[in-house]
Amino acid sequence: MNIIEKIKKIDDLNIISNNGASEEQILRAEKRLELKFPEEYKNYVKEFGAISFLGNEWTGLNIDGYLNVVNMTEEERALNEFFPKKYFVIENIGVDRMLIISNEKGEIYTIQYDKIKFLCDSLSEYLDICLEEN
């Protein structure tokens, strides 16, 4: 099952943006962040823009404010000198500056100040982790 199908099955899904992101919005965001989003993340933002579910809030596009992936990633880069290049924020856990981040390959990590730990191989796997915890 792909990530779009998995997300659509979430009972408590809240689609935060009015529409999914356009290809142009994705390209602008990639250029501003100087990275390429993994295909799975692109598919997610094209379909949903940004979502929240079961206490999780995922960054996205076609949305203003703190859940915009460009805004949150730029803010974290400014606040944390250890934030790695070519990574972007998926989710701010909201506890002790813990973030969920992704690289261009789609691998998911946690970062807390200067501590970066591998979490899983893909956004789809991270979704499974989020759903298991609830």
PDB file of C-alpha atoms in Angstrom:
ATOM      1  CA  MET A   1       0.000   0.000   0.000  1.00  0.00           C
ATOM      2  CA  ASN A   2       1.433   3.409  -0.898  1.00  0.00           C
ATOM      3  CA  ILE A   3       1.550   6.377   1.461  1.00  0.00           C
ATOM      4  CA  ILE A   4      -1.510   8.094  -0.056  1.00  0.00           C
ATOM      5  CA  GLU A   5      -3.662   4.995   0.494  1.00  0.00           C
ATOM      6  CA  LYS A   6      -2.340   4.634   4.063  1.00  0.00           C
ATOM      7  CA  ILE A   7      -3.089   8.272   4.919  1.00  0.00           C
ATOM      8  CA  LYS A   8      -6.615   8.065   3.466  1.00  0.00           C
ATOM      9  CA  LYS A   9      -7.373   5.188   5.868  1.00  0.00           C
ATOM     10  CA  ILE A  10      -6.594   7.252   9.002  1.00  0.00           C
ATOM     11  CA  ASP A  11      -9.847   7.717  10.942  1.00  0.00           C
ATOM     12  CA  ASP A  12      -8.861  10.963  12.650  1.00  0.00           C
ATOM     13  CA  LEU A  13      -7.295  12.596   9.555  1.00  0.00           C
ATOM     14  CA  ASN A  14      -7.389  16.387   9.344  1.00  0.00           C
ATOM     15  CA  ILE A  15      -6.299  17.853   6.001  1.00  0.00           C
ATOM     16  CA  ILE A  16      -5.026  21.282   7.011  1.00  0.00           C
ATOM     17  CA  SER A  17      -4.554  22.944   3.626  1.00  0.00           C
ATOM     18  CA  ASN A  18      -7.430  23.555   1.236  1.00  0.00           C
ATOM     19  CA  ASN A  19      -5.733  21.757  -1.639  1.00  0.00           C
ATOM     20  CA  GLY A  20      -2.657  19.721  -2.352  1.00  0.00           C
ATOM     21  CA  ALA A  21       0.512  21.425  -3.517  1.00  0.00           C
ATOM     22  CA  SER A  22       1.205  22.112  -7.172  1.00  0.00           C
ATOM     23  CA  GLU A  23       4.347  21.000  -8.991  1.00  0.00           C
ATOM     24  CA  GLU A  24       5.370  24.675  -9.120  1.00  0.00           C
ATOM     25  CA  GLN A  25       5.023  25.058  -5.322  1.00  0.00           C
ATOM     26  CA  ILE A  26       7.156  21.951  -4.822  1.00  0.00           C
ATOM     27  CA  LEU A  27       9.869  23.211  -7.189  1.00  0.00           C
ATOM     28  CA  ARG A  28       9.919  26.638  -5.474  1.00  0.00           C
ATOM     29  CA  ALA A  29      10.213  25.011  -2.047  1.00  0.00           C
ATOM     30  CA  GLU A  30      13.037  22.733  -3.225  1.00  0.00           C
ATOM     31  CA  LYS A  31      14.897  25.692  -4.701  1.00  0.00           C
ATOM     32  CA  ARG A  32      14.503  27.781  -1.540  1.00  0.00           C
ATOM     33  CA  LEU A  33      15.675  24.922   0.688  1.00  0.00           C
ATOM     34  CA  GLU A  34      18.400  23.895  -1.809  1.00  0.00           C
ATOM     35  CA  LEU A  35      17.364  20.240  -1.788  1.00  0.00           C
ATOM     36  CA  LYS A  36      15.159  17.724  -3.585  1.00  0.00           C
ATOM     37  CA  PHE A  37      12.203  16.240  -1.752  1.00  0.00           C
ATOM     38  CA  PRO A  38      11.921  12.451  -1.946  1.00  0.00           C
ATOM     39  CA  GLU A  39       9.151  11.154  -4.237  1.00  0.00           C
ATOM     40  CA  GLU A  40       7.053   9.920  -1.321  1.00  0.00           C
ATOM     41  CA  TYR A  41       7.028  13.372   0.316  1.00  0.00           C
ATOM     42  CA  LYS A  42       6.165  15.001  -3.031  1.00  0.00           C
ATOM     43  CA  ASN A  43       3.265  12.576  -3.507  1.00  0.00           C
ATOM     44  CA  TYR A  44       2.023  13.347   0.008  1.00  0.00           C
ATOM     45  CA  VAL A  45       2.083  17.146  -0.438  1.00  0.00           C
ATOM     46  CA  LYS A  46       0.560  16.939  -3.934  1.00  0.00           C
ATOM     47  CA  GLU A  47      -2.376  14.977  -2.535  1.00  0.00           C
ATOM     48  CA  PHE A  48      -2.909  16.605   0.862  1.00  0.00           C
ATOM     49  CA  GLY A  49      -0.786  19.751   1.287  1.00  0.00           C
ATOM     50  CA  ALA A  50      -0.387  19.213   5.044  1.00  0.00           C
ATOM     51  CA  ILE A  51      -2.105  16.956   7.562  1.00  0.00           C
ATOM     52  CA  SER A  52      -2.621  16.297  11.234  1.00  0.00           C
ATOM     53  CA  PHE A  53      -3.814  13.054  12.802  1.00  0.00           C
ATOM     54  CA  LEU A  54      -3.838  11.451  16.228  1.00  0.00           C
ATOM     55  CA  GLY A  55      -1.701  14.198  17.766  1.00  0.00           C
ATOM     56  CA  ASN A  56       0.769  14.331  14.869  1.00  0.00           C
ATOM     57  CA  GLU A  57       1.199  17.417  12.665  1.00  0.00           C
ATOM     58  CA  TRP A  58       3.167  16.937   9.454  1.00  0.00           C
ATOM     59  CA  THR A  59       4.708  19.800   7.532  1.00  0.00           C
ATOM     60  CA  GLY A  60       3.608  20.409   3.985  1.00  0.00           C
ATOM     61  CA  LEU A  61       2.990  22.967   1.270  1.00  0.00           C
ATOM     62  CA  ASN A  62       0.100  25.150   0.133  1.00  0.00           C
ATOM     63  CA  ILE A  63      -0.247  26.275   3.746  1.00  0.00           C
ATOM     64  CA  ASP A  64       0.897  29.353   5.653  1.00  0.00           C
ATOM     65  CA  GLY A  65       2.423  29.394   9.095  1.00  0.00           C
ATOM     66  CA  TYR A  66       4.520  27.023  11.134  1.00  0.00           C
ATOM     67  CA  LEU A  67       3.465  23.816   9.329  1.00  0.00           C
ATOM     68  CA  ASN A  68       4.838  25.084   6.023  1.00  0.00           C
ATOM     69  CA  VAL A  69       7.888  22.880   5.392  1.00  0.00           C
ATOM     70  CA  VAL A  70       9.961  25.802   4.099  1.00  0.00           C
ATOM     71  CA  ASN A  71       9.163  28.020   7.093  1.00  0.00           C
ATOM     72  CA  MET A  72       9.828  25.311   9.676  1.00  0.00           C
ATOM     73  CA  THR A  73      13.025  24.058   8.021  1.00  0.00           C
ATOM     74  CA  GLU A  74      14.452  27.569   7.598  1.00  0.00           C
ATOM     75  CA  GLU A  75      13.600  28.390  11.206  1.00  0.00           C
ATOM     76  CA  GLU A  76      15.303  25.246  12.487  1.00  0.00           C
ATOM     77  CA  ARG A  77      18.377  25.878  10.338  1.00  0.00           C
ATOM     78  CA  ALA A  78      18.614  29.354  11.890  1.00  0.00           C
ATOM     79  CA  LEU A  79      18.107  28.072  15.457  1.00  0.00           C
ATOM     80  CA  ASN A  80      20.271  24.937  15.351  1.00  0.00           C
ATOM     81  CA  GLU A  81      23.790  25.098  13.935  1.00  0.00           C
ATOM     82  CA  PHE A  82      23.812  21.270  13.862  1.00  0.00           C
ATOM     83  CA  PHE A  83      20.779  20.977  11.545  1.00  0.00           C
ATOM     84  CA  PRO A  84      22.164  19.030   8.558  1.00  0.00           C
ATOM     85  CA  LYS A  85      22.171  20.420   5.019  1.00  0.00           C
ATOM     86  CA  LYS A  86      19.887  18.717   2.490  1.00  0.00           C
ATOM     87  CA  TYR A  87      17.422  17.739   5.247  1.00  0.00           C
ATOM     88  CA  PHE A  88      13.959  19.138   5.943  1.00  0.00           C
ATOM     89  CA  VAL A  89      11.508  18.981   8.827  1.00  0.00           C
ATOM     90  CA  ILE A  90       8.633  16.480   8.734  1.00  0.00           C
ATOM     91  CA  GLU A  91       7.318  17.125  12.230  1.00  0.00           C
ATOM     92  CA  ASN A  92       8.064  19.085  15.378  1.00  0.00           C
ATOM     93  CA  ILE A  93       7.388  16.679  18.245  1.00  0.00           C
ATOM     94  CA  GLY A  94       6.972  19.637  20.602  1.00  0.00           C
ATOM     95  CA  VAL A  95       9.019  18.138  23.430  1.00  0.00           C
ATOM     96  CA  ASP A  96      12.572  19.273  24.237  1.00  0.00           C
ATOM     97  CA  ARG A  97      13.199  20.560  20.680  1.00  0.00           C
ATOM     98  CA  MET A  98      12.830  17.058  19.186  1.00  0.00           C
ATOM     99  CA  LEU A  99      12.172  17.065  15.445  1.00  0.00           C
ATOM    100  CA  ILE A 100      11.506  14.427  12.824  1.00  0.00           C
ATOM    101  CA  ILE A 101      13.527  15.199   9.694  1.00  0.00           C
ATOM    102  CA  SER A 102      14.108  13.624   6.290  1.00  0.00           C
ATOM    103  CA  ASN A 103      16.965  13.621   3.823  1.00  0.00           C
ATOM    104  CA  GLU A 104      16.682  13.609   0.028  1.00  0.00           C
ATOM    105  CA  LYS A 105      16.642   9.786  -0.038  1.00  0.00           C
ATOM    106  CA  GLY A 106      13.547   9.793   2.170  1.00  0.00           C
ATOM    107  CA  GLU A 107      15.266   8.338   5.244  1.00  0.00           C
ATOM    108  CA  ILE A 108      13.750   9.586   8.492  1.00  0.00           C
ATOM    109  CA  TYR A 109      15.757  10.746  11.511  1.00  0.00           C
ATOM    110  CA  THR A 110      15.183  12.387  14.855  1.00  0.00           C
ATOM    111  CA  ILE A 111      17.231  15.454  15.727  1.00  0.00           C
ATOM    112  CA  GLN A 112      17.505  17.049  19.134  1.00  0.00           C
ATOM    113  CA  TYR A 113      20.090  19.805  19.324  1.00  0.00           C
ATOM    114  CA  ASP A 114      23.287  18.078  18.092  1.00  0.00           C
ATOM    115  CA  LYS A 115      22.000  14.494  18.419  1.00  0.00           C
ATOM    116  CA  ILE A 116      20.800  12.924  15.157  1.00  0.00           C
ATOM    117  CA  LYS A 117      19.482   9.338  15.161  1.00  0.00           C
ATOM    118  CA  PHE A 118      18.258   7.172  12.299  1.00  0.00           C
ATOM    119  CA  LEU A 119      14.593   6.251  12.780  1.00  0.00           C
ATOM    120  CA  CYS A 120      13.388   4.462   9.620  1.00  0.00           C
ATOM    121  CA  ASP A 121      13.800   4.172   5.844  1.00  0.00           C
ATOM    122  CA  SER A 122      10.789   6.129   4.579  1.00  0.00           C
ATOM    123  CA  LEU A 123       7.896   8.464   5.300  1.00  0.00           C
ATOM    124  CA  SER A 124       5.555   5.502   4.893  1.00  0.00           C
ATOM    125  CA  GLU A 125       7.437   3.623   7.636  1.00  0.00           C
ATOM    126  CA  TYR A 126       7.296   6.726   9.839  1.00  0.00           C
ATOM    127  CA  LEU A 127       3.530   6.833   9.315  1.00  0.00           C
ATOM    128  CA  ASP A 128       3.353   3.210  10.514  1.00  0.00           C
ATOM    129  CA  ILE A 129       5.299   4.209  13.662  1.00  0.00           C
ATOM    130  CA  CYS A 130       2.930   7.129  14.310  1.00  0.00           C
ATOM    131  CA  LEU A 131      -0.114   4.898  13.896  1.00  0.00           C
ATOM    132  CA  GLU A 132       1.322   2.161  16.152  1.00  0.00           C
ATOM    133  CA  GLU A 133       1.858   4.676  18.962  1.00  0.00           C
ATOM    134  CA  ASN A 134      -1.839   5.595  19.017  1.00  0.00           C
TER     135      ASN A 134
END
